[in-house]
XYZ file of C-alpha atoms in Angstrom:
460
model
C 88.315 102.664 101.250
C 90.216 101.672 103.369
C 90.898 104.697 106.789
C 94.169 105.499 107.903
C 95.895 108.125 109.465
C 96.903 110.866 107.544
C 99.040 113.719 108.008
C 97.566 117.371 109.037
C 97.241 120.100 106.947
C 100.181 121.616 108.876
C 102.191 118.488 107.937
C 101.685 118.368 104.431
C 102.165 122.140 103.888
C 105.506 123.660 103.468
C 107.609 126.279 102.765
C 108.436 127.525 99.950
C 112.650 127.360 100.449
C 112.093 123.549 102.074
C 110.842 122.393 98.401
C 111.612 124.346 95.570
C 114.570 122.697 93.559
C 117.430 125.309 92.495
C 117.601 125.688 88.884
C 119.835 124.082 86.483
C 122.764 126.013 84.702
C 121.758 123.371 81.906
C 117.913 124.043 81.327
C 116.454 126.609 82.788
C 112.634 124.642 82.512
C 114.298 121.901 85.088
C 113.357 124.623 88.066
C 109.766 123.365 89.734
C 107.522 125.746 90.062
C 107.291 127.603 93.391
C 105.629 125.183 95.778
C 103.994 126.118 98.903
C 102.138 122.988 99.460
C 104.661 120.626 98.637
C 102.582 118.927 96.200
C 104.431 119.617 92.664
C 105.877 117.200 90.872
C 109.225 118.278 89.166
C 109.930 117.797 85.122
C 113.267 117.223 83.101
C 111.658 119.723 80.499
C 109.127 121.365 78.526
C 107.435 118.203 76.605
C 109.200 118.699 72.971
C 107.416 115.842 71.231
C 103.633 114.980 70.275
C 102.435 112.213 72.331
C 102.065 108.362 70.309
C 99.597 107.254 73.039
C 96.355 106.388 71.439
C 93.333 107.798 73.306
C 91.074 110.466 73.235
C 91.301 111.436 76.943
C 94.547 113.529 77.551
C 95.279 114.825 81.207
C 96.764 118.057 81.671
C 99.278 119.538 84.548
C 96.577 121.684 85.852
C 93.785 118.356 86.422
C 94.515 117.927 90.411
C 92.837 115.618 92.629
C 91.981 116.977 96.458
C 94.302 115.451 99.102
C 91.387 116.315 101.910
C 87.833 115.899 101.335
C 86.636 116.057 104.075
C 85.577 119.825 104.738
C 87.203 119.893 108.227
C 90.271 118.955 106.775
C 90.546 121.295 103.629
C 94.078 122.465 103.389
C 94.285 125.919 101.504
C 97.275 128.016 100.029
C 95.950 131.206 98.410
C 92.198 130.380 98.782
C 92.881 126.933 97.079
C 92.590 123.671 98.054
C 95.368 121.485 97.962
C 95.828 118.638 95.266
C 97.773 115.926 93.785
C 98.409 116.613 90.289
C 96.182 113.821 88.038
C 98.036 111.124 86.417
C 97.338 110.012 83.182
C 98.650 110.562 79.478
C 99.678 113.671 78.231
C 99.659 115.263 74.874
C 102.863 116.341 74.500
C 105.643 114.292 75.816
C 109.096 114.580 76.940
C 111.058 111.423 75.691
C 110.979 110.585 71.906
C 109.631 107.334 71.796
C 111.998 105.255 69.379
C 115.231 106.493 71.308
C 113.706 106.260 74.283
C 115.435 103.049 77.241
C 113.697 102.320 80.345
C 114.553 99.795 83.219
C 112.534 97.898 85.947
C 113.815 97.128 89.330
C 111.738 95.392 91.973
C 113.448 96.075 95.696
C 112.519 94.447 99.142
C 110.447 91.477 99.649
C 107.743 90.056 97.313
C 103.451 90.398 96.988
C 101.091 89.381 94.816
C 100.981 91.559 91.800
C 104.954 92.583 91.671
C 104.547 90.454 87.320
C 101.637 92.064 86.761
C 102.725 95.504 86.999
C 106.514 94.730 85.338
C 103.917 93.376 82.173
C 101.995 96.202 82.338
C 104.837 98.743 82.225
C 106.161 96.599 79.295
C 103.563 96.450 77.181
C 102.152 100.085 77.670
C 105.893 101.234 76.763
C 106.047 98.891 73.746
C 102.448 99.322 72.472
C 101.005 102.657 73.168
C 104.609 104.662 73.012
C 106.973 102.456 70.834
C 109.407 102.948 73.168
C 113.224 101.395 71.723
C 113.519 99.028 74.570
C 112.684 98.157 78.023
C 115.265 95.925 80.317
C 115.097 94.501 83.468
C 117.524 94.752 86.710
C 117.949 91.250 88.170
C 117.808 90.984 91.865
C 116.433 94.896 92.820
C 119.237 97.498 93.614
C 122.362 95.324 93.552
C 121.647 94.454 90.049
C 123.203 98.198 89.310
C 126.545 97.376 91.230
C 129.166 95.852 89.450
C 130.701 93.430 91.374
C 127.876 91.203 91.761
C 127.641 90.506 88.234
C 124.219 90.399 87.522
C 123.212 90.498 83.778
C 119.949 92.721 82.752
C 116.721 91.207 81.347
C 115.263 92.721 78.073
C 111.981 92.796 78.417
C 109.402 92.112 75.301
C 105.910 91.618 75.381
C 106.414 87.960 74.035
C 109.006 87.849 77.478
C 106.652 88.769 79.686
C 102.829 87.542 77.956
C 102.577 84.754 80.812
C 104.124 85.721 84.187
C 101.535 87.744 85.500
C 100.256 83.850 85.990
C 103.122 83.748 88.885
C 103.874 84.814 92.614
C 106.927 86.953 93.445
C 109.327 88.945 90.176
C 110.277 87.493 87.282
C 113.405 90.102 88.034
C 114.133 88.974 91.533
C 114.445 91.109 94.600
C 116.974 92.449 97.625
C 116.871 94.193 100.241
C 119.605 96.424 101.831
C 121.404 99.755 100.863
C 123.536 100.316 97.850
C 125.577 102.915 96.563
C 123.627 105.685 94.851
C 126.663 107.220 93.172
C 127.102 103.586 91.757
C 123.540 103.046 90.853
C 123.554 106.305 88.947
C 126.645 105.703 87.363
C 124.943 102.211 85.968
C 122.170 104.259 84.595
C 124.207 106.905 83.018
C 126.503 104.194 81.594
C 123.326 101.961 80.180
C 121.782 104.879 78.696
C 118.725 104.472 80.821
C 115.694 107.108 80.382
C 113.096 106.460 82.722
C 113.907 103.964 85.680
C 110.640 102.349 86.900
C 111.179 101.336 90.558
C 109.012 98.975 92.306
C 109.289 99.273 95.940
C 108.099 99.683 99.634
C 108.869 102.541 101.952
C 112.313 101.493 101.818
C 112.611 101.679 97.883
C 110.628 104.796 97.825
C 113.713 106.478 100.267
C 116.571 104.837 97.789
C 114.101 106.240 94.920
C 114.250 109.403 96.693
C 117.865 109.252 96.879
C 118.748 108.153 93.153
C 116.300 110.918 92.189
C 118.455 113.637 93.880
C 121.759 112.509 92.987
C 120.468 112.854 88.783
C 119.560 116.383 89.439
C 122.855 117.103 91.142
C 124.646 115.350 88.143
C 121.595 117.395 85.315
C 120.962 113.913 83.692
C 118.120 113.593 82.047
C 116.820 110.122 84.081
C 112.801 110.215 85.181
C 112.555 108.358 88.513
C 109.463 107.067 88.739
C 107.894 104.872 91.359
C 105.011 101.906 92.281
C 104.045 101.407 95.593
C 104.796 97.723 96.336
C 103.945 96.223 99.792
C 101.823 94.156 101.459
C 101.538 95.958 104.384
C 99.512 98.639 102.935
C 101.530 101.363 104.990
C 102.592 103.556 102.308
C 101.291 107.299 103.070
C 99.169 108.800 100.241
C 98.189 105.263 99.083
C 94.426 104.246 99.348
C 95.685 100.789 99.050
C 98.635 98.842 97.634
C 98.320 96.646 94.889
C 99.026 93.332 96.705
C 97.173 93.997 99.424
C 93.398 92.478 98.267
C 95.074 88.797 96.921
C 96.700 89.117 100.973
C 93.895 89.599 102.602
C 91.644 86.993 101.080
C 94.420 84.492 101.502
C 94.578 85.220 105.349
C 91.035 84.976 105.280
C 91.393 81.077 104.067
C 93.984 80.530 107.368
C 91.857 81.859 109.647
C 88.948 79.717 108.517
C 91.092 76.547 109.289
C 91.924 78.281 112.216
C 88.342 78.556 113.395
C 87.500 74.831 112.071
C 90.527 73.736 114.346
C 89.013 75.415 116.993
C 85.296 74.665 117.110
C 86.715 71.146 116.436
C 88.174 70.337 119.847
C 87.388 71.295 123.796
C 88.402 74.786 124.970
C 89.631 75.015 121.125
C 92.028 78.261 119.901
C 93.157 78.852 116.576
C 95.962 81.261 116.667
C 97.124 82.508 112.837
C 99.909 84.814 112.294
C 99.787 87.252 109.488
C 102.082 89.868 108.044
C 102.116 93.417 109.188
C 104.895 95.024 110.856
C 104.191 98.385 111.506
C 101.093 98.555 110.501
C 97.820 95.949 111.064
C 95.476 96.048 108.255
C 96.205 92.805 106.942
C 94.777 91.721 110.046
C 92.220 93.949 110.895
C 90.754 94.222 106.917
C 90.617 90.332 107.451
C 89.062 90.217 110.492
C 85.955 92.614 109.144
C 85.718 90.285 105.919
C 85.924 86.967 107.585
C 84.468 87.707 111.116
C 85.297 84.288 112.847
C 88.040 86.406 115.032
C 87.268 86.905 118.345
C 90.757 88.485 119.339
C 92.779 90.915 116.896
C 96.149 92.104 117.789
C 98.258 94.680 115.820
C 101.152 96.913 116.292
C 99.408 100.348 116.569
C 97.328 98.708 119.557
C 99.377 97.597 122.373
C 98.069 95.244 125.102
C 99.032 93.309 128.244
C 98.884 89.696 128.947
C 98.186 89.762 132.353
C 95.548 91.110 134.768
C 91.747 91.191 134.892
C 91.699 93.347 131.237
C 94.688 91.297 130.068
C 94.621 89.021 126.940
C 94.912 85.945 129.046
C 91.842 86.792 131.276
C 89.742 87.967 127.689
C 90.459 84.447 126.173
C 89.317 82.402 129.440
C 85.626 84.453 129.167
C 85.987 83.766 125.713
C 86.161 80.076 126.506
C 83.533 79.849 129.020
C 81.207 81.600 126.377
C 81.612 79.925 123.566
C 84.105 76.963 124.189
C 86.030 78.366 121.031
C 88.445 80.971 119.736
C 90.421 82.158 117.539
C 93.353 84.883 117.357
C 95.078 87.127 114.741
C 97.899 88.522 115.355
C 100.371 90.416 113.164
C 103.858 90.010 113.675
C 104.892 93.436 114.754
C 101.782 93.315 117.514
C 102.980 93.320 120.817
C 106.681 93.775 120.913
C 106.960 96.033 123.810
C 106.095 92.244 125.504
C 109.737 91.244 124.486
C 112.881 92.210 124.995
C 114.435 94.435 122.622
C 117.950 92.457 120.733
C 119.235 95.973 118.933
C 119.801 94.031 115.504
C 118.260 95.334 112.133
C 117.747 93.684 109.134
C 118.962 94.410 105.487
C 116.878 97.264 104.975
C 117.449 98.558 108.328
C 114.392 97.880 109.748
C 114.393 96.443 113.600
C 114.207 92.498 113.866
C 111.063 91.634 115.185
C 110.606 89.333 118.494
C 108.714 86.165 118.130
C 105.294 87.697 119.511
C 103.293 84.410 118.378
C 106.324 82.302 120.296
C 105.296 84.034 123.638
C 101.628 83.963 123.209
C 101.436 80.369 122.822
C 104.080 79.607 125.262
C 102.067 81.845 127.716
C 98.497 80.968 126.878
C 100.069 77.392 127.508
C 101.371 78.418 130.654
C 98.447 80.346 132.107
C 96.071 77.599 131.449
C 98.168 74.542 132.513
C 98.621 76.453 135.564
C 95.313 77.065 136.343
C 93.955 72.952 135.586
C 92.136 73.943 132.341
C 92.024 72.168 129.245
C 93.233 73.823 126.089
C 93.748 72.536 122.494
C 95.546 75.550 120.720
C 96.833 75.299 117.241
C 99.228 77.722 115.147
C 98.691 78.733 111.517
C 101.597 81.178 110.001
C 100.529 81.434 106.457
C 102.866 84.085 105.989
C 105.483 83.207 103.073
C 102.190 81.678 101.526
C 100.547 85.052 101.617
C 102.989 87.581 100.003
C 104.044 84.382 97.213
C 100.668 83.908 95.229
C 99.402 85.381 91.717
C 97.177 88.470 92.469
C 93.450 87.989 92.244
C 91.579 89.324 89.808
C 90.976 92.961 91.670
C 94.754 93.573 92.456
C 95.657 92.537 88.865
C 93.634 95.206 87.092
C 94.560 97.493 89.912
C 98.108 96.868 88.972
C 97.849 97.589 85.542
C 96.367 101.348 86.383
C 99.453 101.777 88.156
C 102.004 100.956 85.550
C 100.366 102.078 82.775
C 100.138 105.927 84.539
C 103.409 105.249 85.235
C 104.779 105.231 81.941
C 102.360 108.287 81.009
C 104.006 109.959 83.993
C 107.966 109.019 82.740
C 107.286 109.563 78.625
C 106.007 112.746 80.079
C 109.328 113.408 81.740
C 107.816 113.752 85.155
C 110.369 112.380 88.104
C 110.755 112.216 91.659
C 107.261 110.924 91.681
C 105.333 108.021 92.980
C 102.041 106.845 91.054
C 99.169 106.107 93.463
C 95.629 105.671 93.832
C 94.004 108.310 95.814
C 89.911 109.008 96.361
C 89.674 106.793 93.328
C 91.920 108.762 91.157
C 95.419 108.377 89.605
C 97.895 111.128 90.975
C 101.208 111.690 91.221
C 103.015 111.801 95.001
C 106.125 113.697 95.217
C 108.726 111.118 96.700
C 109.273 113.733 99.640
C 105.824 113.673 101.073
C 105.491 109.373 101.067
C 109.125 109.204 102.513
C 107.938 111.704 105.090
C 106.000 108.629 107.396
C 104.692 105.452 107.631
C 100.851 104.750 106.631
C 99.304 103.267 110.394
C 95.831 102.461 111.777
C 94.568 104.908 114.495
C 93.218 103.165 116.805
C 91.032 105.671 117.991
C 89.453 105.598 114.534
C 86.420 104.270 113.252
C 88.137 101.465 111.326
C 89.590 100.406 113.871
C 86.443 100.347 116.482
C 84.593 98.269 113.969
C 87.442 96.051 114.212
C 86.504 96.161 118.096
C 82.945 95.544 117.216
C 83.531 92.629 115.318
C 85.649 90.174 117.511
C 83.421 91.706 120.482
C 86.756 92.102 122.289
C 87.622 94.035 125.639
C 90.321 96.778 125.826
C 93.265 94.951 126.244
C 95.448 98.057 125.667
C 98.173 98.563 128.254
């Protein structure tokens, strides 16, 4: 597994008045339960109808899985240890199957699995429950808006048999903001159900969003969400799905890399890979591979210059071996550049060029010092995030959307399915939306990292 940080007890504990959701004139079962650990997931209902799902393994409300194992970090409330409620199907479900609608929507950019779990959700919804019909929204949350015409996809399991064989979403994808008012009108107005959303941190805060304007309207919508990037920096994910097919692809760059380098005098392979906030891309590929000698991610920061600078680390590295290579990912190192102030479509901050500077300095430094250097650049990024998911990721992807359709039938919402200490749970969209999932660098991952490439402290 793979270590992060993770919010304190104190962080993940609440208060009763921040969490519990004020009852509906409507239906009085739509209050959640008192909640003083922030962990309950909230329900449209009491379950009214016998579940069709075929299995002899049933989950209940009260099967939780610990958030903290480790005994130092047991969070109590009332002498008991704090869980995520266990996903899975239940016995008695919310939505009656052959009037039941659901709709997939894939939001930000794409990673290896995105088909896999949109046939997965299909086919559990079609098969196990009988559901009426499942559609698709084209392009991710703009498909709900009106004036940019985008028609819906229905979605069979003849539709969809093949395209877990293919990168990216059969649906398409967007990033930016959208009207939730809008996109809850759309969903009211299609008769929508359940609305499966696909998404990063980003999606998970529209999710969030789309999930509170429903209750303030009473509809009975489940929101219900899959944790899609290939960053891996969702909180309360052990990994995303995605993630695996990633990480052996950068793997294959950074063996060119290091067969560029060994391949010429005072060689260095420098290979970009994706990650910005967070640099396990690059550090779970470094530990598989071990050919890096220098890792550089976002949670780390370092200097260039100096006798503990990257520039003086990759001349010893030189005179030791006569090789190197470096892996940076692309959020790594932007206090080196000047900040421009512009965002992107989702609002995140445009990232410098880090790779740009390196290999203009490394250039630089040696050219100005009368020593050879042959130094190549690999960005395999848009190669990465575009291919089929490997065998691992796909199966991993089908867990997910098929507890995600046990968790909507079941009228569950405001949830995100995850993996957690090797068990399906259910996240409340509050708690991932609270932060971003990073690497502590004063971890143990992250000194095995260290270990690994053999590297000096280049931290500024």
């Amino acid at each position: 597994m793979t270590e992060h940080t993770s919010p304190s007890p104190e962080e993940v504990v609440k208060q009763p008045s921040e969490d519990v959701v004020e009852q509906s004139s409507k239906d009085v079962t739509k209050q959640s339960p008192i909640c003083p650990d922030g962990t309950c997931i909230d329900t449209l209902g009491n379950p009214r109808f016998s579940s069709t799902k075929k299995t002899n393994h049933y989950i209940t409300d009260e099967d939780g899985v610990l958030i903290f194992i480790e005994k130092q970090q047991f969070c109590f409330h009332d002498s008991q240890p704090v869980t995520f409620e266990e996903a899975g199907p239940r016995q008695s479900i919310y939505f009656d199957p052959p009037r039941t609608k659901c709709a997939i929507v894939t939001c930000g950019g794409i990673c290896p699995g995105i088909n896999d779990v949109i046939r997965s959700i299909v086919n559990e919804a079609h098969y196990q429950y009988g559901v009426a019909a499942t559609i698709g929204i084209r392009y991710g949350l703009r498909g709900f808006i009106p004036e940019f015409r985008h028609n819906v996809m229905e979605l069979t399991p003849r539709s969809v048999s093949s395209i877990h064989e293919f990168g990216g979403s059969i649906l398409g994808s967007s990033r930016g903001p959208q009207s939730i008012v809008t996109i809850v009108d759309a969903l009211d107005r299609m008769n929508i159900d359940i609305l499966f959303l696909i998404g990063g941190v980003g999606g998970m805060r529209a999710a969030e969003k789309i999930y509170k304007e429903v209750q303030s309207r009473q509809l009975d919508i489940s929101i219900v969400c899959i944790p899609k990037t290939i960053d891996n920096d969702i909180h309360f994910v052990s990994r995303t799905f995605g993630f695996n097919t990633a990480v052996d692809k950068a793997t294959e760059a950074i063996r060119c890399a290091h067969v560029e380098a060994t391949g010429a005098p005072a060689g260095v392979g420098l290979v970009k890979v994706m990650g910005r906030y967070s640099g396990f891309i690059a550090t779970e590929a470094t530990l598989g591979l071990q050919d890096v000698n220098i890792v550089l991610i976002p949670e780390s920061p370092f200097k260039l210059e100096g006798p503990t600078g990257l520039l003086s680390a990759l001349e010893e590295r030189l005179d030791r071996r006569g090789h190197a290579v470096i892996v940076v990912a692309e959020g790594a190192g932007q206090h080196l550049l000047p900040e421009n102030g512009g965002v992107d479509a989702s609002g995140n901050p445009i990232l410098g060029d880090i790779c740009g500077l390196l290999v203009n300095r490394i250039k630089a430094h040696f050219k100005q010092r009368q020593r050879p250097l042959t130094l190549k650049f690999i960005d395999p990024s848009y190669i990465i995030r575009s291919i089929p998911a490997n065998t691992e990721d796909s199966v991993y992807c089908g867990s997910l959307a098929q507890n995600a359709v046990h968790a909507g039938m079941a009228g569950k919402t405001g949830l995100m399915v995850s993996r957690w200490h090797d068990r399906n749970v259910h996240v409340p969209l509050h708690l991932v939306t609270k932060a971003r999932k990073t690497i502590d660098p004063g971890s143990l991952y992250w000194q095995r990292a260290l270990s690994t490439t053999g590297q000096s402290d280049l931290e500024s």
